[in-house]
Structure formats: structure tokens, C-alpha cells
Amino acid sequence: MDDKLPKTPGPIGIFDSGYGGLTILKGIRDLLPQYDYIYLGDNARAPYGSRSFDVVYQFTRQAVLKLFSMGCHLVILGCNTASAKALRTIQQNDLPEIDPTRRVLGVIRPTAEIIGELTQTRHVGILATEGTVKSESYNMEIQKLWPDVEVTGVACPLWVPIIENNEAEGDGADYFVRKRINHILWRDPNIDTLILGCTHYPILMPKIKQYVPDGIRIIAQGEYVASSLKDYLLRHKDMDARCTKQGKVQYFTTENTAKFKDNARIFLPEGIDVEHLDLE
Ligand code: DGL
């Protein structure tokens, strides 16, 4: 047990490898504007999508410890890759040692929970990073809850670099978006629901919609993660009491702050202040 962690109530932490978690933060703030949040993007080490299990776990653990030391009692991994590769180990092995009263939640379970209510054909596609697809986390979570749903995952390794480099609206993006969508629909032509299983991907939504045939539903995770968090806080009054509520958000990045501020405009309509921090 780490006795040095602040005991007083604090903000909810939202972590992502880079900018993608901002789509989760937006969904959460739309539904729960009264809470305080700390957003942490590990932009200096993004993307996480093609990194090994061990590296994603170590990086995510460092981020969670940092957010705890900054006063958070509850941290959301607003990143599918971290949720797929690090969440379980952190929940099962690290939290009991660090502080069993703190919580870390991910974005895969809330998405898996609603999927069976959305698909008619019972064929679902997951577009995600290589790490998330290879982990088969979506397949496992969906199978547990909806055993009759067939899941096909396709990795889109270039989508995150396109977004992180502010090229989501560029002509080059069309080629890579069209290619992966055609591929997943070729793998399973019966898919009627496509999950954007990477928190960066909603930024490509205009292009994705262009290449997904009518009648196929595209799921971005923000609103589902938000309603799951709302439900969690209603069911866990003790945790709710440990979350401060003044409607404030602080942003931190491991990269250059001017760059973060500039690129964050793609994800957030309002201008933001951001501070630098190092994870080690
Ligand atoms: N936004 C992250 C996700 O949801 C990962 C992007 C990356 O760093 O590769 O998977």
C-alpha cells in the first residue's frame, strides 16, 4: 500500500496514448459535466498500437501511478490498446498493492455490453489497432455477454499515425480508410455494426462514413463509456464521494505542449491549456 498517495477527493483521471482519449473525455463531459477531470496523453510515446504487451503494460502502469499521485481515485483508460493489454493486470496485480480502494476502468467492456442490443444480423466488426485486434479482447468480452454474436477484427495500423499527424482530412487518408473498410466487409459481408475500437478513430468519422455502405451502423465509444461511468458512480457512492465536482479539466501531455494544444483542436472545439509532465 502506497501511503504517500493523496487521500482527499480528487478529479477523475482519463488516460490515452495520445489524443484519442479526448473523444472519450468529450463523451464523458457531455454526460457528467459536474465532475473534475485530469486528461493525460502519453503523446511522446504514442502510438501504442503496435507495441508489445509488456511495453504497453509498463507505460500504462506508469500513467496510472502518476494520475493517482495527482489525486485521482478513479482512472479511466480511454485507450483500447491499454484496456486490452494492461487493464486486467493492473486491476488484479497492481491495485491490491498500490491501494485496493482506487479503481481503474477501461473502454472495452462498456462497448461490448451494448453491442448485442444493436446488431440484427449478429455479425459485428471491430476496427482497431494491431494490439487490440491481436489481444482478441473484444471477441472474448462479446462472447461472454452475447455468445451468438460473431466478431471479426481488422487492424488499421496507419489510422492513428494519420490522425496524430493531423492528416485526418487529407486526401491520403481516403486510401487507407477505404482499404480497411473494404477488407473487413469482404471478410464478413453480413456485418451490420462496425465498432470503432480505437478512441482515435471517431476523428476519421467523415471519411469512414463515406466508405461504409448505408445500413451499417458505426459505433464510436464515447457515449457508451460515459453512460457506463455514470451508472458506475451511481452504484458506487463511496467512489462518487471521492470525486471532486467543480466542472474543471486539466490537460497534461508527455510531449511538447504547444504541439498538443494545436493538435487538440481537431478533437475539442474549445482552446485548452496544457502542461508537460514526464512518465518514467
Ligand atoms: N487510442 C488508442 C486506442 O484506443 C491507441 C492508439 C495508439 O496509440 O496506437 O487503442
Short mmCIF file of C-alpha atoms and ligand atoms in Angstrom, two decimals:
data_model
loop_
_atom_site.label_atom_id
_atom_site.label_comp_id
_atom_site.label_asym_id
_atom_site.label_seq_id
_atom_site.Cartn_x
_atom_site.Cartn_y
_atom_site.Cartn_z
CA MET A 1 0.00 0.00 0.00
CA ASP A 2 1.41 3.37 -1.04
CA ASP A 3 0.85 5.65 1.98
CA LYS A 4 2.08 8.73 0.14
CA LEU A 5 -0.92 8.90 -2.23
CA PRO A 6 -3.27 11.84 -1.54
CA LYS A 7 -6.32 10.80 0.47
CA THR A 8 -8.54 13.80 -0.19
CA PRO A 9 -11.12 13.66 -3.03
CA GLY A 10 -9.75 14.41 -6.49
CA PRO A 11 -10.53 14.56 -10.23
CA ILE A 12 -11.31 11.55 -12.41
CA GLY A 13 -8.25 10.62 -14.49
CA ILE A 14 -8.56 9.88 -18.22
CA PHE A 15 -5.53 8.32 -19.87
CA ASP A 16 -4.67 7.69 -23.50
CA SER A 17 -1.50 7.12 -25.52
CA GLY A 18 -2.19 10.44 -27.25
CA TYR A 19 -5.18 12.44 -28.42
CA GLY A 20 -7.73 9.63 -28.86
CA GLY A 21 -8.91 9.69 -25.25
CA LEU A 22 -10.14 13.22 -25.89
CA THR A 23 -13.09 11.64 -27.75
CA ILE A 24 -13.83 9.67 -24.56
CA LEU A 25 -13.38 12.74 -22.35
CA LYS A 26 -15.82 14.64 -24.57
CA GLY A 27 -18.47 11.91 -24.28
CA ILE A 28 -17.99 11.78 -20.51
CA ARG A 29 -18.12 15.55 -20.04
CA ASP A 30 -21.28 15.81 -22.15
CA LEU A 31 -23.00 13.46 -19.72
CA LEU A 32 -21.16 14.26 -16.47
CA PRO A 33 -20.11 17.93 -16.70
CA GLN A 34 -20.15 18.47 -12.94
CA TYR A 35 -17.05 16.32 -12.22
CA ASP A 36 -13.40 17.41 -12.38
CA TYR A 37 -11.07 15.62 -14.80
CA ILE A 38 -7.36 15.26 -15.45
CA TYR A 39 -6.53 14.22 -19.02
CA LEU A 40 -3.13 12.64 -19.60
CA GLY A 41 -1.84 11.88 -23.11
CA ASP A 42 1.43 9.98 -23.46
CA ASN A 43 1.98 11.61 -26.86
CA ALA A 44 5.77 11.34 -26.63
CA ARG A 45 5.49 7.53 -26.73
CA ALA A 46 2.39 7.18 -28.98
CA PRO A 47 1.29 5.21 -30.86
CA TYR A 48 0.90 2.24 -28.52
CA GLY A 49 -0.96 0.13 -31.11
CA SER A 50 1.96 -1.90 -32.41
CA ARG A 51 3.92 -2.09 -29.12
CA SER A 52 4.33 -5.33 -27.20
CA PHE A 53 2.13 -6.39 -24.31
CA ASP A 54 4.90 -5.71 -21.75
CA VAL A 55 5.67 -2.22 -23.01
CA VAL A 56 2.00 -1.15 -23.13
CA TYR A 57 1.54 -2.55 -19.62
CA GLN A 58 4.62 -0.72 -18.22
CA PHE A 59 3.68 2.60 -19.87
CA THR A 60 0.05 2.34 -18.72
CA ARG A 61 1.07 1.42 -15.17
CA GLN A 62 3.32 4.49 -15.02
CA ALA A 63 0.45 6.70 -16.19
CA VAL A 64 -1.99 5.25 -13.67
CA LEU A 65 0.51 5.74 -10.81
CA LYS A 66 1.08 9.32 -11.93
CA LEU A 67 -2.66 10.04 -12.01
CA PHE A 68 -3.08 8.50 -8.54
CA SER A 69 -0.23 10.68 -7.23
CA MET A 70 -2.03 13.71 -8.74
CA GLY A 71 -5.08 12.96 -6.59
CA CYS A 72 -7.24 10.71 -8.79
CA HIS A 73 -9.07 7.85 -7.06
CA LEU A 74 -10.68 6.66 -10.30
CA VAL A 75 -8.85 6.37 -13.63
CA ILE A 76 -10.43 5.54 -16.99
CA LEU A 77 -8.14 4.05 -19.61
CA GLY A 78 -9.56 5.99 -22.56
CA CYS A 79 -7.50 3.78 -24.83
CA ASN A 80 -8.48 0.38 -26.22
CA THR A 81 -4.89 -0.79 -26.59
CA ALA A 82 -4.15 -0.08 -22.92
CA SER A 83 -7.53 -1.56 -21.91
CA ALA A 84 -6.74 -4.69 -23.92
CA LYS A 85 -3.15 -5.17 -22.81
CA ALA A 86 -2.79 -3.62 -19.35
CA LEU A 87 -6.14 -3.24 -17.59
CA ARG A 88 -6.57 -6.75 -16.24
CA THR A 89 -3.02 -6.96 -14.83
CA ILE A 90 -3.33 -3.54 -13.22
CA GLN A 91 -6.70 -4.44 -11.68
CA GLN A 92 -5.66 -7.87 -10.47
CA ASN A 93 -1.97 -7.49 -9.56
CA ASP A 94 -1.18 -3.81 -9.05
CA LEU A 95 -4.22 -2.25 -7.38
CA PRO A 96 -4.24 -4.58 -4.36
CA GLU A 97 -0.65 -3.50 -3.66
CA ILE A 98 -0.90 0.18 -4.57
CA ASP A 99 -4.27 0.92 -2.97
CA PRO A 100 -7.19 -1.52 -3.10
CA THR A 101 -9.71 1.32 -2.76
CA ARG A 102 -8.69 3.00 -6.05
CA ARG A 103 -10.20 1.91 -9.34
CA VAL A 104 -9.09 1.66 -12.96
CA LEU A 105 -11.74 1.06 -15.64
CA GLY A 106 -11.42 0.51 -19.40
CA VAL A 107 -13.37 1.14 -22.60
CA ILE A 108 -13.83 -2.37 -24.00
CA ARG A 109 -16.37 -3.75 -21.53
CA PRO A 110 -18.83 -0.82 -21.84
CA THR A 111 -18.73 -1.21 -25.64
CA ALA A 112 -19.17 -4.99 -25.50
CA GLU A 113 -22.15 -4.59 -23.16
CA ILE A 114 -24.32 -2.72 -25.65
CA ILE A 115 -23.36 -4.49 -28.84
CA GLY A 116 -25.86 -7.35 -28.62
CA GLU A 117 -28.68 -4.79 -28.46
CA LEU A 118 -27.52 -3.06 -31.63
CA THR A 119 -26.81 -5.82 -34.14
CA GLN A 120 -29.66 -7.51 -36.00
CA THR A 121 -27.57 -9.86 -38.17
CA ARG A 122 -25.45 -10.88 -35.11
CA HIS A 123 -22.30 -10.13 -37.15
CA VAL A 124 -20.11 -7.37 -35.75
CA GLY A 125 -16.84 -5.86 -37.00
CA ILE A 126 -14.08 -4.30 -34.91
CA LEU A 127 -11.70 -1.79 -36.45
CA ALA A 128 -8.83 -1.24 -34.03
CA THR A 129 -5.07 -1.13 -33.54
CA GLU A 130 -2.98 -4.22 -34.17
CA GLY A 131 -2.53 -4.67 -30.41
CA THR A 132 -6.26 -4.60 -29.66
CA VAL A 133 -7.13 -6.94 -32.54
CA LYS A 134 -4.38 -9.43 -31.65
CA SER A 135 -5.36 -9.44 -27.97
CA GLU A 136 -8.85 -10.69 -29.01
CA SER A 137 -10.23 -8.76 -26.03
CA TYR A 138 -13.34 -7.70 -27.92
CA ASN A 139 -14.03 -11.24 -29.11
CA MET A 140 -13.73 -12.54 -25.55
CA GLU A 141 -15.82 -9.82 -23.90
CA ILE A 142 -18.57 -10.02 -26.55
CA GLN A 143 -18.61 -13.85 -26.47
CA LYS A 144 -19.11 -13.78 -22.68
CA LEU A 145 -22.10 -11.46 -22.93
CA TRP A 146 -23.55 -12.33 -26.35
CA PRO A 147 -22.46 -15.87 -27.34
CA ASP A 148 -24.49 -15.78 -30.58
CA VAL A 149 -22.64 -12.73 -31.95
CA GLU A 150 -19.85 -13.34 -34.46
CA VAL A 151 -16.93 -10.91 -34.23
CA THR A 152 -14.43 -10.06 -36.97
CA GLY A 153 -11.48 -7.80 -36.10
CA VAL A 154 -9.33 -5.93 -38.59
CA ALA A 155 -6.27 -3.86 -37.64
CA CYS A 156 -5.87 -0.40 -39.16
CA PRO A 157 -2.20 0.32 -38.29
CA LEU A 158 -1.95 3.56 -40.23
CA TRP A 159 -5.08 5.28 -38.98
CA VAL A 160 -3.56 6.51 -35.67
CA PRO A 161 -0.41 8.00 -37.27
CA ILE A 162 -2.65 9.73 -39.85
CA ILE A 163 -4.70 11.28 -37.03
CA GLU A 164 -1.75 12.10 -34.75
CA ASN A 165 -0.13 13.87 -37.71
CA ASN A 166 -3.24 15.95 -38.36
CA GLU A 167 -3.92 14.31 -41.75
CA ALA A 168 -7.44 13.01 -40.98
CA GLU A 169 -8.97 15.33 -43.53
CA GLY A 170 -6.21 14.93 -46.12
CA ASP A 171 -6.62 13.09 -49.43
CA GLY A 172 -4.10 10.45 -48.36
CA ALA A 173 -6.43 9.30 -45.58
CA ASP A 174 -9.09 8.17 -48.08
CA TYR A 175 -6.95 5.37 -49.45
CA PHE A 176 -6.21 3.83 -46.05
CA VAL A 177 -9.75 4.23 -44.73
CA ARG A 178 -11.36 2.71 -47.83
CA LYS A 179 -8.88 -0.19 -47.87
CA ARG A 180 -9.57 -1.34 -44.29
CA ILE A 181 -13.35 -0.93 -44.57
CA ASN A 182 -13.46 -2.91 -47.82
CA HIS A 183 -11.30 -5.56 -46.19
CA ILE A 184 -13.50 -6.07 -43.12
CA LEU A 185 -16.68 -6.19 -45.23
CA TRP A 186 -15.00 -8.70 -47.55
CA ARG A 187 -14.05 -10.82 -44.51
CA ASP A 188 -17.66 -10.83 -43.31
CA PRO A 189 -20.29 -9.38 -45.68
CA ASN A 190 -23.02 -9.93 -43.04
CA ILE A 191 -21.64 -7.29 -40.66
CA ASP A 192 -24.32 -4.72 -39.77
CA THR A 193 -22.45 -3.00 -36.92
CA LEU A 194 -18.88 -1.68 -37.01
CA ILE A 195 -17.21 -0.74 -33.73
CA LEU A 196 -14.51 1.90 -33.89
CA GLY A 197 -12.40 0.04 -31.33
CA CYS A 198 -9.75 2.73 -31.06
CA THR A 199 -10.52 6.04 -29.39
CA HIS A 200 -8.71 7.96 -32.12
CA TYR A 201 -10.94 6.72 -34.94
CA PRO A 202 -14.00 8.99 -34.43
CA ILE A 203 -11.78 11.75 -35.82
CA LEU A 204 -11.88 9.90 -39.15
CA MET A 205 -15.69 9.63 -39.00
CA PRO A 206 -16.42 11.80 -42.06
CA LYS A 207 -14.14 9.60 -44.21
CA ILE A 208 -15.35 6.37 -42.59
CA LYS A 209 -18.99 7.28 -43.31
CA GLN A 210 -18.07 7.93 -46.92
CA TYR A 211 -16.90 4.33 -47.42
CA VAL A 212 -19.28 2.35 -45.18
CA PRO A 213 -22.42 1.29 -47.08
CA ASP A 214 -25.81 2.60 -45.88
CA GLY A 215 -27.48 0.33 -43.37
CA ILE A 216 -24.28 -0.47 -41.45
CA ARG A 217 -24.17 1.20 -38.07
CA ILE A 218 -20.88 2.76 -36.96
CA ILE A 219 -20.26 2.81 -33.22
CA ALA A 220 -18.00 5.38 -31.56
CA GLN A 221 -17.39 4.62 -27.91
CA GLY A 222 -17.65 7.99 -26.14
CA GLU A 223 -21.35 7.95 -25.26
CA TYR A 224 -21.33 4.29 -24.15
CA VAL A 225 -18.28 4.71 -21.93
CA ALA A 226 -19.93 7.82 -20.47
CA SER A 227 -23.21 6.10 -19.62
CA SER A 228 -21.34 3.15 -18.15
CA LEU A 229 -19.32 5.55 -15.94
CA LYS A 230 -22.49 7.34 -14.86
CA ASP A 231 -24.02 4.02 -13.89
CA TYR A 232 -20.83 3.02 -12.05
CA LEU A 233 -20.81 6.23 -10.00
CA LEU A 234 -24.49 5.78 -9.12
CA ARG A 235 -23.81 2.25 -7.92
CA HIS A 236 -20.60 3.19 -6.04
CA LYS A 237 -21.50 6.11 -3.81
CA ASP A 238 -18.22 5.76 -1.90
CA MET A 239 -16.24 6.37 -5.11
CA ASP A 240 -18.56 9.17 -6.17
CA ALA A 241 -17.84 10.92 -2.85
CA ARG A 242 -14.10 10.72 -3.65
CA CYS A 243 -14.54 12.57 -6.98
CA THR A 244 -14.47 16.36 -6.83
CA LYS A 245 -17.19 18.28 -8.66
CA GLN A 246 -16.39 21.76 -9.86
CA GLY A 247 -16.59 21.11 -13.60
CA LYS A 248 -12.83 21.69 -14.16
CA VAL A 249 -10.49 19.91 -16.60
CA GLN A 250 -6.69 19.92 -16.57
CA TYR A 251 -4.69 18.60 -19.52
CA PHE A 252 -1.22 17.04 -19.41
CA THR A 253 0.99 15.63 -22.14
CA THR A 254 4.37 13.94 -22.17
CA GLU A 255 5.12 15.77 -25.48
CA ASN A 256 5.60 19.39 -26.39
CA THR A 257 2.68 21.44 -25.01
CA ALA A 258 2.38 23.80 -28.00
CA LYS A 259 2.06 20.81 -30.33
CA PHE A 260 -0.55 19.18 -28.10
CA LYS A 261 -2.55 22.37 -27.88
CA ASP A 262 -2.53 22.78 -31.62
CA ASN A 263 -3.50 19.21 -32.46
CA ALA A 264 -6.11 19.01 -29.68
CA ARG A 265 -8.17 21.46 -31.76
CA ILE A 266 -9.06 18.55 -34.07
CA PHE A 267 -10.64 16.79 -31.12
CA LEU A 268 -12.04 19.62 -28.97
CA PRO A 269 -13.86 22.72 -30.13
CA GLU A 270 -12.60 24.89 -27.25
CA GLY A 271 -9.00 26.08 -26.79
CA ILE A 272 -7.24 24.45 -23.83
CA ASP A 273 -4.30 24.98 -21.51
CA VAL A 274 -1.91 22.08 -21.25
CA GLU A 275 1.07 21.27 -19.03
CA HIS A 276 4.00 18.98 -19.65
CA LEU A 277 4.85 16.02 -17.44
CA ASP A 278 7.27 13.12 -17.66
CA LEU A 279 6.45 9.48 -17.05
CA GLU A 280 9.23 7.15 -16.09
N1 DGL B 1 -6.30 5.47 -28.88
C1 DGL B 1 -5.75 4.21 -28.62
C2 DGL B 1 -6.76 3.10 -28.68
O1 DGL B 1 -7.93 3.33 -28.39
C3 DGL B 1 -4.47 3.77 -29.22
C4 DGL B 1 -3.80 4.47 -30.29
C5 DGL B 1 -2.34 4.08 -30.33
O2 DGL B 1 -1.59 4.63 -29.53
O3 DGL B 1 -1.98 3.23 -31.15
O4 DGL B 1 -6.41 2.00 -28.98
#
